[in-house]
PDB file of C-alpha atoms in Angstrom:
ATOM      1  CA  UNK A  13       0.000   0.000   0.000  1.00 47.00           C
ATOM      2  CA  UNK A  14       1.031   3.606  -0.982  1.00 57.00           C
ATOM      3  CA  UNK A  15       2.129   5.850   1.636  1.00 85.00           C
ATOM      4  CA  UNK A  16      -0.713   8.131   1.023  1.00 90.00           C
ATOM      5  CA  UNK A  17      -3.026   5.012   1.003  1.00 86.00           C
ATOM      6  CA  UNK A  18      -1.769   4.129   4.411  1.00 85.00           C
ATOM      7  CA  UNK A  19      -2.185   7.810   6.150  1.00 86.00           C
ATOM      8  CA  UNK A  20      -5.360   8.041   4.901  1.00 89.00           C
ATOM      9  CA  UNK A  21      -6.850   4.393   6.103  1.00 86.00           C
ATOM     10  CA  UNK A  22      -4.674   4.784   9.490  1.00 82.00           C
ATOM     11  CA  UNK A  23      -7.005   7.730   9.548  1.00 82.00           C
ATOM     12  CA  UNK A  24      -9.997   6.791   8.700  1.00 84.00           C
ATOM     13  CA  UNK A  25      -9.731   3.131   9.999  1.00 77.00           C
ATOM     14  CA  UNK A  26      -8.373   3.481  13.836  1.00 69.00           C
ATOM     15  CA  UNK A  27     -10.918   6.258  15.444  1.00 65.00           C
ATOM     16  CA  UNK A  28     -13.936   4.179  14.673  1.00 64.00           C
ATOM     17  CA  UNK A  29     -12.947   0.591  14.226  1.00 68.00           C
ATOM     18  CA  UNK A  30     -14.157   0.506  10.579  1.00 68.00           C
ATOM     19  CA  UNK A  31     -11.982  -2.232   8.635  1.00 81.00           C
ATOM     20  CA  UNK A  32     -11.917  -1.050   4.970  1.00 88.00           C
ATOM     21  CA  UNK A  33      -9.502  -1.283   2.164  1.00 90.00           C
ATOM     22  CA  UNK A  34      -8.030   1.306   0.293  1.00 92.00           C
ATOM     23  CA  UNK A  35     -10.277   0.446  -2.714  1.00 94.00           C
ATOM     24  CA  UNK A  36     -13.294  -0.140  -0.885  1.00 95.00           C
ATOM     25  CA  UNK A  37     -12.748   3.400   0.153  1.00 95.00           C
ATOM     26  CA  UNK A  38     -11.898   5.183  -2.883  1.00 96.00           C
ATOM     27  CA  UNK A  39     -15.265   3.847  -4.112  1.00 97.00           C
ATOM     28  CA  UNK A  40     -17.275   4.653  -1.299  1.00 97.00           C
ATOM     29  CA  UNK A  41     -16.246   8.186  -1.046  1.00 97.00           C
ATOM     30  CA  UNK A  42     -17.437   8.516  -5.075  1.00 97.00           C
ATOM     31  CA  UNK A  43     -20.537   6.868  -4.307  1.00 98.00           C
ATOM     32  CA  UNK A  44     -23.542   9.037  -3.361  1.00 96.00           C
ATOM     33  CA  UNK A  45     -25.066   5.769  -1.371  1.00 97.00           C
ATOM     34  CA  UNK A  46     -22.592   6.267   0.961  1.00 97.00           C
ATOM     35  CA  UNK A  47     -24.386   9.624   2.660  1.00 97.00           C
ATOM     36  CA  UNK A  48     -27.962   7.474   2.930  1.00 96.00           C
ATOM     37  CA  UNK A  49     -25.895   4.809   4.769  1.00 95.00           C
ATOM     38  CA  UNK A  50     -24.592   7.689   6.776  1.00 94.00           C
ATOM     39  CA  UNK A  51     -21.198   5.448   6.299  1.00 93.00           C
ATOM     40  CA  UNK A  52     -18.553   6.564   8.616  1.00 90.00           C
ATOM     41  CA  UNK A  53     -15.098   5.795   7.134  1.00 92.00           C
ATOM     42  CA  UNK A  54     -16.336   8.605   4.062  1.00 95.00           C
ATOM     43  CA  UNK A  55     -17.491  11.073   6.690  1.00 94.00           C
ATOM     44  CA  UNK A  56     -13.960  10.506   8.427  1.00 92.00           C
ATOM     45  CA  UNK A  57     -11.845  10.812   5.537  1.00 94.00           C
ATOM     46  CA  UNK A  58     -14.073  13.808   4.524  1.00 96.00           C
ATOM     47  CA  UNK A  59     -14.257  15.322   7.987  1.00 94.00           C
ATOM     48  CA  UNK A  60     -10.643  14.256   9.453  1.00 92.00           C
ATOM     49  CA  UNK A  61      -8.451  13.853   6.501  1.00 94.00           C
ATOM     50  CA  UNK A  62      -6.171  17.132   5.701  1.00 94.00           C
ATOM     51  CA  UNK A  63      -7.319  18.905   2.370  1.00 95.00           C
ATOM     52  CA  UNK A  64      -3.578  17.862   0.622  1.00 95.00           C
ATOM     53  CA  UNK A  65      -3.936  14.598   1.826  1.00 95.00           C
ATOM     54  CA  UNK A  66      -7.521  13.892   0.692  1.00 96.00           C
ATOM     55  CA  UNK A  67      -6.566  15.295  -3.005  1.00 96.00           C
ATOM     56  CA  UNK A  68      -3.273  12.997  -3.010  1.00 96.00           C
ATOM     57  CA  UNK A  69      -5.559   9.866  -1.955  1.00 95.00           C
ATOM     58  CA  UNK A  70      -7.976  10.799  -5.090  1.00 96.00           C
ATOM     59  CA  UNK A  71      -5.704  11.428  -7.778  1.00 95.00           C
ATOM     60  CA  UNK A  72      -3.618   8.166  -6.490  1.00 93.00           C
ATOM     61  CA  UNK A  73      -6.817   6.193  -6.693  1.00 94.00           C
ATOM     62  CA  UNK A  74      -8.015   7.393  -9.370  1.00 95.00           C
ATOM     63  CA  UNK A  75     -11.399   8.928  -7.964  1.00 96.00           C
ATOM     64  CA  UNK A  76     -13.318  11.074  -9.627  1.00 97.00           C
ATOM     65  CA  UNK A  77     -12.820  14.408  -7.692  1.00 96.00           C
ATOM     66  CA  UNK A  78     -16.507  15.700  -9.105  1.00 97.00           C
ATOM     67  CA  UNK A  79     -17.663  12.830  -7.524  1.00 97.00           C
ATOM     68  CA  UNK A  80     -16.210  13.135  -4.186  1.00 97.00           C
ATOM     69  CA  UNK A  81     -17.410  16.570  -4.353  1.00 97.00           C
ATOM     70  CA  UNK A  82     -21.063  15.812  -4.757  1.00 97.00           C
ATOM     71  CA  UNK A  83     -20.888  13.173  -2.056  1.00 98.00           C
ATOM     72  CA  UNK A  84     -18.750  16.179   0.213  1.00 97.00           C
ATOM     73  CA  UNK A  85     -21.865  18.527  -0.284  1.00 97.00           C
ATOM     74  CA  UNK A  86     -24.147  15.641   0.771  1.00 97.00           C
ATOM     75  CA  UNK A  87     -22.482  15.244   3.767  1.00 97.00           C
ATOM     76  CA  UNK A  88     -21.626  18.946   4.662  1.00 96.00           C
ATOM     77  CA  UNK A  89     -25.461  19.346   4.306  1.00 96.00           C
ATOM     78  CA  UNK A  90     -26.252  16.474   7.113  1.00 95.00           C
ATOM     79  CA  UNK A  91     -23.177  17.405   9.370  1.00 94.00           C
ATOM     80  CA  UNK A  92     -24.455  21.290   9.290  1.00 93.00           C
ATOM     81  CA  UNK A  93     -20.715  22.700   8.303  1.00 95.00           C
ATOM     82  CA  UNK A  94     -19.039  22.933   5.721  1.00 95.00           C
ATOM     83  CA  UNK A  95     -16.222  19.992   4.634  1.00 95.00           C
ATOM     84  CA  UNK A  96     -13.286  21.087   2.842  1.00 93.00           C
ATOM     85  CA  UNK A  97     -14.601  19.205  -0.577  1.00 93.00           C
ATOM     86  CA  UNK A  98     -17.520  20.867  -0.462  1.00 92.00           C
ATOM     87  CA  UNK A  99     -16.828  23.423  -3.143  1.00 84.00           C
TER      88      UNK A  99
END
């Protein structure tokens, strides 16, 4: 796993017990199903993740960053504040 990878799951993973991949990530956080499951490891990596990092972890997946955006503004609308995606 990529260094970037690894941050980002250490992240995301640890705080909430959540075991997801990399991949299993990088689709969930392009995946608008994942704010109607209210799924956790996308509102960390949204929520907890530094901007930089969150853009390295996209363009090494290969994620959509529209996408991620539209799932961002999902989730900025539930959590009442604003998530650095949410552009």
């Amino acid at each position: 796993m990529a260094s970037v990878a690894a941050k980002v799951m250490s992240t995301v993973s640890a705080p909430y017990g959540v075991q997801v991949t990399a991949t299993q990530l990088a689709e969930k956080i392009a995946d608008s199903k994942s704010v109607d499951a209210f799924d956790c490891s996308v509102f960390a990596f949204l929520s907890e993740v530094s901007p930089k990092l969150q853009q390295s972890f996209i363009d090494e997946m290969g994620v959509s960053k529209d996408a991620v955006i539209v799932v961002a503004k999902k989730f900025s609308e539930l959590a009442g504040y604003k998530l650095p995606l949410a552009i």
